[in-house]
Short mmCIF file of C-alpha atoms and ligand atoms in Angstrom, two decimals:
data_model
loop_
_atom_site.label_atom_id
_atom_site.label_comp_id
_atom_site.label_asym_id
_atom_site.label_seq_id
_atom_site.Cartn_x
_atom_site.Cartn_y
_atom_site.Cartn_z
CA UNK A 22 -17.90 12.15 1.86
CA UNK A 23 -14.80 12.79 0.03
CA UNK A 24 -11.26 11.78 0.66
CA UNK A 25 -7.74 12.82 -1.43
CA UNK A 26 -4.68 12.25 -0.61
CA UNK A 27 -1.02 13.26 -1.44
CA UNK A 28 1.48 10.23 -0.65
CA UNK A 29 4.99 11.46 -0.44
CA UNK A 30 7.12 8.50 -0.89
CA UNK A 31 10.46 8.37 -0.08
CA UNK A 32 12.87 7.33 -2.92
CA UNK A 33 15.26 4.77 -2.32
CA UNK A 34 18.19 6.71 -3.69
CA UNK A 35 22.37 7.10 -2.23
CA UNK A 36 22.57 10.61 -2.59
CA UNK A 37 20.09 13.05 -1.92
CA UNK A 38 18.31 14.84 -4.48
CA UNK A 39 20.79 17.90 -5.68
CA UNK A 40 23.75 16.96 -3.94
CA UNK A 41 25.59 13.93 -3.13
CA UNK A 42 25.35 13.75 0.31
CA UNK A 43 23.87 10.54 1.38
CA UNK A 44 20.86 9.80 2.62
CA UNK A 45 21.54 7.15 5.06
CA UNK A 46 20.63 7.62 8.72
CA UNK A 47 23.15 9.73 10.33
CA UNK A 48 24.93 9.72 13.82
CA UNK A 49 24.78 12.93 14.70
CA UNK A 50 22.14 15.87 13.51
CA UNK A 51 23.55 18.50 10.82
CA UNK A 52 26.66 15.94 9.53
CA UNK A 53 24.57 15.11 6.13
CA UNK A 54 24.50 18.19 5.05
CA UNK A 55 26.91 20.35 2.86
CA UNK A 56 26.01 23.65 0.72
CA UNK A 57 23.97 22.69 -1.63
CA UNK A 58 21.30 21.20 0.33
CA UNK A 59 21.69 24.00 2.90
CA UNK A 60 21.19 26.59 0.34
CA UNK A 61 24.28 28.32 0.83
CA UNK A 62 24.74 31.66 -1.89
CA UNK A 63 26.96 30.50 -4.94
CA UNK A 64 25.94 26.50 -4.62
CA UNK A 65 23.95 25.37 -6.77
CA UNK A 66 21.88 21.86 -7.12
CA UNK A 67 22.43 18.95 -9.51
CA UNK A 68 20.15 16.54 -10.43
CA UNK A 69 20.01 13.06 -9.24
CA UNK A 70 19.11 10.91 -12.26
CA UNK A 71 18.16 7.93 -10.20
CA UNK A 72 15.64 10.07 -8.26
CA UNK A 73 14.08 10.77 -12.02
CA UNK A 74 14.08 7.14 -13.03
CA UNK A 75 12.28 6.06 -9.44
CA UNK A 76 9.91 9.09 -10.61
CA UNK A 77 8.99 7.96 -14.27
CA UNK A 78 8.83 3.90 -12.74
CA UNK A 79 5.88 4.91 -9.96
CA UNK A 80 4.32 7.44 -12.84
CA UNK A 81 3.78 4.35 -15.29
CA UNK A 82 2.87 2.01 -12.32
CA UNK A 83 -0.11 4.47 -11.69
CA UNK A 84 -1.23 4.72 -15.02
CA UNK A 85 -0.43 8.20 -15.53
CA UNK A 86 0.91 9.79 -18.60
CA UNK A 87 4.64 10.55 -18.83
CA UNK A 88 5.94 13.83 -19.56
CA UNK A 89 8.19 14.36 -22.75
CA UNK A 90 9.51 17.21 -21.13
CA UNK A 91 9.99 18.26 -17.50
CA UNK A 92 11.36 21.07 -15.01
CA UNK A 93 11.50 22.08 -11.55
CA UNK A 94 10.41 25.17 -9.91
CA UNK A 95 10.79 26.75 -6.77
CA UNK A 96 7.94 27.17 -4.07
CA UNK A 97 8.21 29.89 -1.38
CA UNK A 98 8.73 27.91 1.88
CA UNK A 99 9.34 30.46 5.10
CA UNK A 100 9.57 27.65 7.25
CA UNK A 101 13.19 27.54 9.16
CA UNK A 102 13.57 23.45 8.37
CA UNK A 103 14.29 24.73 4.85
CA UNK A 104 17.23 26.85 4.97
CA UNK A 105 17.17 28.23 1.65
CA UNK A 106 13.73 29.80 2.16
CA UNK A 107 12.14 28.27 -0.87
CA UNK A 108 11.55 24.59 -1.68
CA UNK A 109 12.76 22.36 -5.08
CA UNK A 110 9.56 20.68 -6.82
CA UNK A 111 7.79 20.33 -10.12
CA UNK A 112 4.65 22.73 -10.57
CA UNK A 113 3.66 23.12 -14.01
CA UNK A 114 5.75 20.10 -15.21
CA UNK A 115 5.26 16.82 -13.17
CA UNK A 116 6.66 14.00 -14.47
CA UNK A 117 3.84 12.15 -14.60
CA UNK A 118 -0.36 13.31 -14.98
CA UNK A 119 -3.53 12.02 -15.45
CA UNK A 120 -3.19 8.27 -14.36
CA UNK A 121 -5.89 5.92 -12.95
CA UNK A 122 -5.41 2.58 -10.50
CA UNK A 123 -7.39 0.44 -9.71
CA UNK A 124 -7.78 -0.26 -5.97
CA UNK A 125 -8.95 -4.25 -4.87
CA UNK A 126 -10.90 -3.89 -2.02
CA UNK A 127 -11.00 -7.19 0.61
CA UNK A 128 -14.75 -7.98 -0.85
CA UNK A 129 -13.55 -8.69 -4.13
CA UNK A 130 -14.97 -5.18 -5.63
CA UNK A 131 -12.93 -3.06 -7.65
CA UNK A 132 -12.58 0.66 -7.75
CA UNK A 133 -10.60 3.13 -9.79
CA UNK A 134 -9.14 6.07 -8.25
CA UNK A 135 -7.99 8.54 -10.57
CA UNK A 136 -4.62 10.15 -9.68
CA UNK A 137 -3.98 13.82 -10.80
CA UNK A 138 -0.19 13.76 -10.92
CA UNK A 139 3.09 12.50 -9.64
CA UNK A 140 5.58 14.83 -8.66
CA UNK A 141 9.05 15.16 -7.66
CA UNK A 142 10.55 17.17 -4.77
CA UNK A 143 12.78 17.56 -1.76
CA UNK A 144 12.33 16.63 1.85
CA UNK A 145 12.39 19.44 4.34
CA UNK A 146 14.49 19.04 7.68
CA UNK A 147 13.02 18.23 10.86
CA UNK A 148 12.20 20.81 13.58
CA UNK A 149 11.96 19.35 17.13
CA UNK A 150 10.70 21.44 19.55
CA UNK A 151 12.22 21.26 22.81
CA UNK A 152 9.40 22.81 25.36
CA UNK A 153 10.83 26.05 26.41
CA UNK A 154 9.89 28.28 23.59
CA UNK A 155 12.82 27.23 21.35
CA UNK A 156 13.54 24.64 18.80
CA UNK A 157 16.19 22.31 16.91
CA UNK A 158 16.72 22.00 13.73
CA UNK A 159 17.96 18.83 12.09
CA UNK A 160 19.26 19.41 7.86
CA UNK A 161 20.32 15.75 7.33
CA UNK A 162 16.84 15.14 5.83
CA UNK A 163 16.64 18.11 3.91
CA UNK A 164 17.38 17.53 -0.06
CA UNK A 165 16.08 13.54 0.46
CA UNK A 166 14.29 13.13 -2.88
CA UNK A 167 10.51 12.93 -2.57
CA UNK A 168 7.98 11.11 -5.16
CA UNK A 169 4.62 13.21 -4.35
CA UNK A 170 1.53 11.23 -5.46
CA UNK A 171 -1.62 13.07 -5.47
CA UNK A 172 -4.81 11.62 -6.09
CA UNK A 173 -8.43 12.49 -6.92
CA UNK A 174 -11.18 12.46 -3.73
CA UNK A 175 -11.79 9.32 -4.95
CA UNK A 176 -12.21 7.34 -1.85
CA UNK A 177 -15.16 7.16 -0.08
CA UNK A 178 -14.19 6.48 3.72
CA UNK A 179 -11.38 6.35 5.96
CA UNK A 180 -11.38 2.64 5.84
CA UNK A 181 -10.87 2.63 2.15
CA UNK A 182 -8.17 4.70 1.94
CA UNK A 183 -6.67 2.83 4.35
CA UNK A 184 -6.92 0.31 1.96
CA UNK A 185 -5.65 2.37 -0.85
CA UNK A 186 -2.99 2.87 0.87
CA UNK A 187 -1.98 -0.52 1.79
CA UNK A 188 -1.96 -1.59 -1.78
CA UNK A 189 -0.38 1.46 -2.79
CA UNK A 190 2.51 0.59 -0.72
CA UNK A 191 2.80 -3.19 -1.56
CA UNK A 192 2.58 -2.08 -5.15
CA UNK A 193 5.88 0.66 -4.55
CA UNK A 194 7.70 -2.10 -3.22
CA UNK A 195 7.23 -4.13 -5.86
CA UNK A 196 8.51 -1.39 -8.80
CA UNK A 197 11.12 0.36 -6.26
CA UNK A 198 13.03 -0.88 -3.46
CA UNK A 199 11.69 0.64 -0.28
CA UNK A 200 13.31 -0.02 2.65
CA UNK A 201 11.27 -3.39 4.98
CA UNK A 202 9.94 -0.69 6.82
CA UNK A 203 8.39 0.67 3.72
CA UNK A 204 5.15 2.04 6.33
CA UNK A 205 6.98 4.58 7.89
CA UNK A 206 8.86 6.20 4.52
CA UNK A 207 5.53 7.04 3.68
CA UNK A 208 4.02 10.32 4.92
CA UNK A 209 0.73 11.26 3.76
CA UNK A 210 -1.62 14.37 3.44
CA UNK A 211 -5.20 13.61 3.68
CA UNK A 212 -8.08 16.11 2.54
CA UNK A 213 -11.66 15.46 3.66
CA UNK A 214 -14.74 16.98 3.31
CA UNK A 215 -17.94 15.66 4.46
CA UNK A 216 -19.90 18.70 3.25
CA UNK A 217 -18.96 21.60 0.66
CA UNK A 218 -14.98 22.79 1.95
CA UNK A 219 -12.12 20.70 2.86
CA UNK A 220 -10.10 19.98 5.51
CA UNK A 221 -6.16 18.99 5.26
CA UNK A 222 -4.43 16.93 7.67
CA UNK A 223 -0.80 17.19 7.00
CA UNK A 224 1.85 14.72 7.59
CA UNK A 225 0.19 11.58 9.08
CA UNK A 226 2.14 8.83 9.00
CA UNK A 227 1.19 5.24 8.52
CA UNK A 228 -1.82 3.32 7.38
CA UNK A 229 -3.58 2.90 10.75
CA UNK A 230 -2.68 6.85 11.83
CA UNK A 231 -4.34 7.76 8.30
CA UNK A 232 -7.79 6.40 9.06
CA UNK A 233 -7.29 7.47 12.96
CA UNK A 234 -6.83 10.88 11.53
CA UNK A 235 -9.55 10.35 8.40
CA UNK A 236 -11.86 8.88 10.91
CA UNK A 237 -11.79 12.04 13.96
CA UNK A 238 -11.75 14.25 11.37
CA UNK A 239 -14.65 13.22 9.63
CA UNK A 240 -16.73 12.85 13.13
CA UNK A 241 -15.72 16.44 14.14
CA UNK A 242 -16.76 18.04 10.45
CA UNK A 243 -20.56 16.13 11.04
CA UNK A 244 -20.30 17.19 14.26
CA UNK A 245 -19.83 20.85 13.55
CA UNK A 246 -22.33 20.65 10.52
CA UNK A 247 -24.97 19.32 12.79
CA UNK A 248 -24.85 21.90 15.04
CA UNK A 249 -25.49 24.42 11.95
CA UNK A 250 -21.68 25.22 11.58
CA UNK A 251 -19.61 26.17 8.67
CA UNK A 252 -16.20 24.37 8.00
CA UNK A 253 -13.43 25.98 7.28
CA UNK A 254 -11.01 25.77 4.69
CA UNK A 255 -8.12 24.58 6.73
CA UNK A 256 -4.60 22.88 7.22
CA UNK A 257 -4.42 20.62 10.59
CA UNK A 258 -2.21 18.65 12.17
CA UNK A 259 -2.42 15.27 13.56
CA UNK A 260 -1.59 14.51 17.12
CA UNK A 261 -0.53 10.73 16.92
CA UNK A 262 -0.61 10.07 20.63
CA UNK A 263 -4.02 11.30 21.13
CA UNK A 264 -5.63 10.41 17.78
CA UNK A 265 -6.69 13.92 17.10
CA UNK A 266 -6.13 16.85 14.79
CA UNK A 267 -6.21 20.56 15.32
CA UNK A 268 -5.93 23.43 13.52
CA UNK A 269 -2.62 24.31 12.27
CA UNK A 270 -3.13 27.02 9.78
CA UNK A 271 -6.12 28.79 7.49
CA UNK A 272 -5.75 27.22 4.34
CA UNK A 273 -3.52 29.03 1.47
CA UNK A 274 -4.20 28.53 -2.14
CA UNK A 275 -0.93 27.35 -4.23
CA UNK A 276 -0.93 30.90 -5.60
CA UNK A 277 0.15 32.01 -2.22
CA UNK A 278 3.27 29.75 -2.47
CA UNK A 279 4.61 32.34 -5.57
CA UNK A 280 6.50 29.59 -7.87
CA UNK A 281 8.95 30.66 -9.85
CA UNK A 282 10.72 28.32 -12.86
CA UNK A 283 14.36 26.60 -11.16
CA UNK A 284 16.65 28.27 -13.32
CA UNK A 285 19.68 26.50 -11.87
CA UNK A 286 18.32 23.21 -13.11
CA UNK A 287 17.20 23.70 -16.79
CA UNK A 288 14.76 21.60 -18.55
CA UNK A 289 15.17 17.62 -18.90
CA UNK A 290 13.81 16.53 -22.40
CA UNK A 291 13.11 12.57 -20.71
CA UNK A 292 10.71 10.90 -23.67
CA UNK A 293 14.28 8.87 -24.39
CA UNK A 294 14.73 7.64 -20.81
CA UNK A 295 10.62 7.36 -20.18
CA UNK A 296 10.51 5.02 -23.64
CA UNK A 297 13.95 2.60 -22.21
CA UNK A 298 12.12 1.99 -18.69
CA UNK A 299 10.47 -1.31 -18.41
CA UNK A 300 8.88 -1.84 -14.69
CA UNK A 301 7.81 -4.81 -14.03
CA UNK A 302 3.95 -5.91 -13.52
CA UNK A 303 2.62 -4.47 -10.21
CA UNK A 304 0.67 -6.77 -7.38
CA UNK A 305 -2.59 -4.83 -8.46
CA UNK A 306 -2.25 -5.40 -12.14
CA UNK A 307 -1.41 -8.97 -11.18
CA UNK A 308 -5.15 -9.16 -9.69
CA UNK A 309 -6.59 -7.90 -12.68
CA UNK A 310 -4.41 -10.11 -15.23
CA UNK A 311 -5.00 -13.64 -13.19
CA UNK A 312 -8.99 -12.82 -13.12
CA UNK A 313 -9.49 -12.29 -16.94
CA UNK A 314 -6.96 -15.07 -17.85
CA UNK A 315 -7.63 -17.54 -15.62
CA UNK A 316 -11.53 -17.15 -15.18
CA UNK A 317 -11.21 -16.44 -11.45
CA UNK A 318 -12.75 -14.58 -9.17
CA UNK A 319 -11.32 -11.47 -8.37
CA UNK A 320 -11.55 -12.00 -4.72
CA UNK A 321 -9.63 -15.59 -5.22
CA UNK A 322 -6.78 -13.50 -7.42
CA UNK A 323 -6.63 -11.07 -4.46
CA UNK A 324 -5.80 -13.20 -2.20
CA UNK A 325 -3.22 -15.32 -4.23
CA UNK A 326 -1.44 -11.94 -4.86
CA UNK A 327 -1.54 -10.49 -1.20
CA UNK A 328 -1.02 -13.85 0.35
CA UNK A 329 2.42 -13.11 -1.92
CA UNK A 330 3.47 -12.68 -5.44
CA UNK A 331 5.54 -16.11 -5.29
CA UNK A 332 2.39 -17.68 -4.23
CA UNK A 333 0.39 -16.45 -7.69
CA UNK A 334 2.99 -17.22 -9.94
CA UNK A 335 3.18 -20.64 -8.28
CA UNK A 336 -0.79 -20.97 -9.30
CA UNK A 337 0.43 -19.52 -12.90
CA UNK A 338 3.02 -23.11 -13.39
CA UNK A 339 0.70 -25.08 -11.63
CA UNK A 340 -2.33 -24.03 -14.45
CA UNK A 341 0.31 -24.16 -16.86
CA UNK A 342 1.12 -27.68 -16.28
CA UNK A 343 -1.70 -29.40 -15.00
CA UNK A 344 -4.72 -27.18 -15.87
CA UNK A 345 -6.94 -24.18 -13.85
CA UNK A 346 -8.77 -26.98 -11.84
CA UNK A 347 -5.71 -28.00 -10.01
CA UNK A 348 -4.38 -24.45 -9.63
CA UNK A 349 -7.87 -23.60 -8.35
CA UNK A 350 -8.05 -26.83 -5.86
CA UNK A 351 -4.62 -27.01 -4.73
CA UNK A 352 -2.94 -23.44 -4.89
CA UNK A 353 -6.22 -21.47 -3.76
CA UNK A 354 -6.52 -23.94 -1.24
CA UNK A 355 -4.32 -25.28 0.96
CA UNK A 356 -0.98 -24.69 -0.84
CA UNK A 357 -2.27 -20.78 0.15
CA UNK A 358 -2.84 -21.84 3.51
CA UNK A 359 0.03 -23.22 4.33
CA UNK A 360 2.38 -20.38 2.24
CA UNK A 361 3.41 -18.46 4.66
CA UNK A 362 4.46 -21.18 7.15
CA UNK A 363 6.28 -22.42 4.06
CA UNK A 364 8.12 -19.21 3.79
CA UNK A 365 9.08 -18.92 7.66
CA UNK A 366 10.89 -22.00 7.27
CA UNK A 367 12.98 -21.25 4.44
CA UNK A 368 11.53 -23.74 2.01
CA UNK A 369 10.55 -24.30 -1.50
CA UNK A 370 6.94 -25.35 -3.26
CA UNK A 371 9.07 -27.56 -6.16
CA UNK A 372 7.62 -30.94 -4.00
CA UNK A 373 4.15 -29.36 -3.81
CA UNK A 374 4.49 -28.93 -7.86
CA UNK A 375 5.53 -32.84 -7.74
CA UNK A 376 2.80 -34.01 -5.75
CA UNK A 377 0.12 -32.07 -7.45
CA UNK A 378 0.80 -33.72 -10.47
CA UNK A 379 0.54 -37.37 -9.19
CA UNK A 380 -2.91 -36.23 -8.15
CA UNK A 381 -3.58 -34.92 -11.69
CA UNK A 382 -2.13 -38.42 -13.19
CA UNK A 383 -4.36 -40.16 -10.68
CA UNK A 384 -1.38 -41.39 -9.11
CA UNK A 385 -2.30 -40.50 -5.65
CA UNK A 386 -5.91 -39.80 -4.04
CA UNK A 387 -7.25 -36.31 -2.94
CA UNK A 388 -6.90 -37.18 0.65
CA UNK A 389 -2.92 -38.32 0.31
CA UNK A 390 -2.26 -35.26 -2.12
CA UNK A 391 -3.37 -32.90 0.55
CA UNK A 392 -1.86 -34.71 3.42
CA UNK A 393 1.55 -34.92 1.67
CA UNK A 394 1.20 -31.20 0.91
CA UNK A 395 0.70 -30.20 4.05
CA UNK A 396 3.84 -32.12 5.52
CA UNK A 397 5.68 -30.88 2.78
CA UNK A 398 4.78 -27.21 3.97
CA UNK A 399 4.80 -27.09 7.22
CA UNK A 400 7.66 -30.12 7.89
CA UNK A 401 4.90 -31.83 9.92
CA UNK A 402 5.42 -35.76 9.26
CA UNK A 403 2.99 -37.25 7.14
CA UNK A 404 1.21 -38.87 10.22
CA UNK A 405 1.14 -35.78 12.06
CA UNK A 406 -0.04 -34.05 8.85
CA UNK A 407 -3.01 -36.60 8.79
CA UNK A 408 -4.35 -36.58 12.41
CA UNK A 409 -3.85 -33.06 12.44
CA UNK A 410 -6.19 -32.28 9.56
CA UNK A 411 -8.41 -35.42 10.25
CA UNK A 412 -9.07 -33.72 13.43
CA UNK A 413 -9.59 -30.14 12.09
CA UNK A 414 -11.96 -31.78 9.50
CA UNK A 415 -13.61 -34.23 12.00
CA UNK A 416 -14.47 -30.53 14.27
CA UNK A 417 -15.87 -28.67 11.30
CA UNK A 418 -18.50 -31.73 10.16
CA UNK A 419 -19.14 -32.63 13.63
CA UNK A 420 -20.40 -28.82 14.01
CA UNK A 421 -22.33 -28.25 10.57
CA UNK A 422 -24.13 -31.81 11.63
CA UNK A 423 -25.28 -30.64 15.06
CA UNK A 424 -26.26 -26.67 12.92
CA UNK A 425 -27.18 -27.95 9.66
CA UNK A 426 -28.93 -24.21 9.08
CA UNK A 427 -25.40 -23.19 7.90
CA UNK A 428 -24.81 -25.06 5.11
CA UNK A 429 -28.21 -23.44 3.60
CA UNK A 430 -27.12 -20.13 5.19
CA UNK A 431 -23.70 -20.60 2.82
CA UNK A 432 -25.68 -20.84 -0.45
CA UNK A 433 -27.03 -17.50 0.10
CA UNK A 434 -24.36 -15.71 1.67
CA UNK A 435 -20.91 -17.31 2.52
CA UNK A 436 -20.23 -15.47 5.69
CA UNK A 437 -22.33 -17.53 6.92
CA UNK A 438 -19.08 -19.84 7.08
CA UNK A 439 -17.44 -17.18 9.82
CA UNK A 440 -20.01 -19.01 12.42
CA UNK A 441 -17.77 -22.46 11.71
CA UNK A 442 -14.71 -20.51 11.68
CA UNK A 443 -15.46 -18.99 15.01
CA UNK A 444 -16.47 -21.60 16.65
CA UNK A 445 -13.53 -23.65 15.24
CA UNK A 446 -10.77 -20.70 16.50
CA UNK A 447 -12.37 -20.71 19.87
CA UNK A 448 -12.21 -24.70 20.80
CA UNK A 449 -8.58 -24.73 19.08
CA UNK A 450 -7.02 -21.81 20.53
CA UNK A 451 -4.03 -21.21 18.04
CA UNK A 452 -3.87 -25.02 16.90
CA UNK A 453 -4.20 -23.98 13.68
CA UNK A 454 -3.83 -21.34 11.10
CA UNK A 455 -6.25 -18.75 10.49
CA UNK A 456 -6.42 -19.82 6.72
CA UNK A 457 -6.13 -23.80 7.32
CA UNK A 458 -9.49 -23.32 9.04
CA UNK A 459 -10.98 -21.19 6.23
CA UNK A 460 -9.94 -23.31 3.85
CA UNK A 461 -10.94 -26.44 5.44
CA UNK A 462 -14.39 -24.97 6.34
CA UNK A 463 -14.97 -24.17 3.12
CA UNK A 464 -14.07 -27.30 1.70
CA UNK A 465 -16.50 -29.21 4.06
CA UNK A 466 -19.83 -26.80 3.53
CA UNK A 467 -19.08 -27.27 0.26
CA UNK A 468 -19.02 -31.18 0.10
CA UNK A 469 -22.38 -30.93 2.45
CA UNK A 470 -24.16 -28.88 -0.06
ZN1 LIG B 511 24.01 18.17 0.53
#
């Protein structure tokens, strides 16, 4: 099976692409709007720099190589949410081609997915249909500047591109500011073939509607194959509520859209503006950089960097000062497992930093270390912070005693631990985190073995 997909981000721009009206939410349908992006005869589009910038930023985050020299062109678009009758977007000159990223997957594998280009272009209207054979139109979206990612059929299953996805997004965020609700700015096209031709799903929005709409799809293409069928090269579209998709259109092939060069844009010579951009590291390259130069594994980097970024530069000043041991013992363990309760409550790791390095002086033990870390966290008191992982610990041994199977189980495979875990949720009921239970699990096989 084989799985692309075209992302179409929405850039965090005022203005909209070509004109300057803005692109904030609007009160009323049709009041963001004004010649330009309507298409009106005589107006004629400008281009947003900041749109270009946001462009050339995700380009270099995906590896992909920069154009020296780009334009826009205009694709045939008979669809009534685009007034003007054609679409603005880049064809023959993207600003960005040929790129590669490399997706993390939760087992601590590694896979590249090679992305064919980055483009940019503007956001249609929205057409809402209102049941009795006519429909609305709503322009305040049209013109919104659009980053269009597209990538090779690189992934292998609906799951994993969920997953691509998911980092893909995390990794935006990081090199553009997308709005808290970056999920939804995200639209995505997904093809899929399971046999020779592919199927397109348009528009699906979201990472769990993408492998809902991955997922039927791919079931319904077996399906027909089974049963001696031929697929057809096809555009459908996904019905959210029922977690379907249907045919929408025979497939056309982008000669059908009839480009033609923008000639009311020009060309942009941007190797000067590409060369001054500077984007900071993404989450993903933050995996890869803490595995080589700390020794870890990339499974423990992962989880650093999705637990949060904060988190793994915290493990960075703590291997800095007192060594990769400590990082390893401390940060991996329960500093991560307590980060996020940390966070909720507004506070700061410099006191975790403090006690970490009594322990690496020898000033405190390994038991008061972690029992002073976790009241610093969580704002437990210290005694509280004691019985409360005396008795988490006390649970785990008591269990591995009475099924000593696991700990051999663990050297072999370490899911074995999710028995413990299970078990541990179960009696507890919410008592504790998810991840103080991991890591105390862990920590216990580990001292049996
Ligand atoms: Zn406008």
């Amino acid at each position: 099976m084989k799985i692309g997909l075209e992302v179409h981000v929405q850039l965090p721009t005022k203005s909209k692409m070509f004109c300057s009206c803005p692109t904030t939410d609007a009160s009323a349908p049709n009041t963001h709007v004004c010649p330009t992006c309507l298409g009106m005869p005589g107006s004629r589009p400008v281009l947003n720099r900041e749109a270009l910038v946001c462009g050339i930023k995700l380009a270099k985050m995906l590896g992909c190589k920069v154009a020296d020299t780009v334009w826009f062109s205009r694709k045939t678009y008979f669809y009534p949410d685009m007034s003007k009758s054609v679409q603005i977007t880049q064809y023959d000159h993207p600003v960005g081609e040929g790129g590669a990223y490399v997706l993390h997957k939760e087992d601590g594998s590694a896979k590249e997915v090679r992305i064919t280009r980055i483009h940019l272009e503007e956001d249609p209207g929205k057409t809402k249909r209102t049941g009795d054979m006519s429909s609305l139109i709503d322009y305040n979206r049209s013109g919104i500047p659009l980053a269009e990612i597209v990538t090779e059929p690189d992934l292998a299953t609906p799951k994993e591109a969920r997953e691509f996805l998911a980092q893909l997004i995390a990794d935006i965020k990081h090199i553009i500011d997308l709005p808290e609700s970056g999920e939804r700015s995200i639209r995505c096209d997904c093809n899929i073939s399971v046999g020779k031709e592919r199927c397109e799903v348009k528009n699906v929005t979201g990472l769990k509607n993408a492998e809902t709409a991955l997922t039927y799809e791919m079931r319904r293409q077996l399906k027909v194959l089974k049963a001696g069928g031929k697929i057809e090269r096809e555009t459908r579209n996904f019905d959210e509520t029922r977690g379907i998709t249907y045919t929408a259109r025979k497939k056309e092939f982008e000669a059908d859209y009839g480009y033609i060069d923008e000639p009311d844009l020009g060309i942009f010579r941007i190797k000067a503006l590409s060369d001054s951009i500077r984007i900071k590291e993404s989450p993903a390259k933050m995996i890869l950089r803490l595995s080589s130069q700390y020794g870890i594994d990339a499974k423990m980097a992962r989880q650093l960097v999705s637990t949060s970024t904060d988190l793994a530069s915290f493990f960075e000043s703590v291997a800095s000062e007192y060594g990769r041991e400590n990082a390893v013992k401390w940060v991996a363990g329960p500093v991560s497992a307590n980060w996020r309760a940390m966070e909720e409550r507004g506070g700061k790791a410099d006191g975790v930093l403090l006690t970490i390095g009594m322990f690496a002086e020898g000033k405190i033990t390994d038991t008061e270390a972690g029992i002073e870390i976790k009241s610093a966290m969580t704002g437990m008191s210290a005694e509280q912070a004691q019985r409360s992982s005396e008795g988490l610990e006390k649970m785990i041994s008591d269990y591995l005693d009475g099924n000593p199977a696991i700990v051999d189980d663990y050297r072999k495979n370490e899911k074995a631990a999710n028995r413990v875990i299970g078990y541990v949720m179960k009696q507890t009921g919410g008592q504790y985190s998810s991840r103080d239970i991991v890591a105390a699990t862990r920590k216990i096989i580990e001292s049996k073995m």
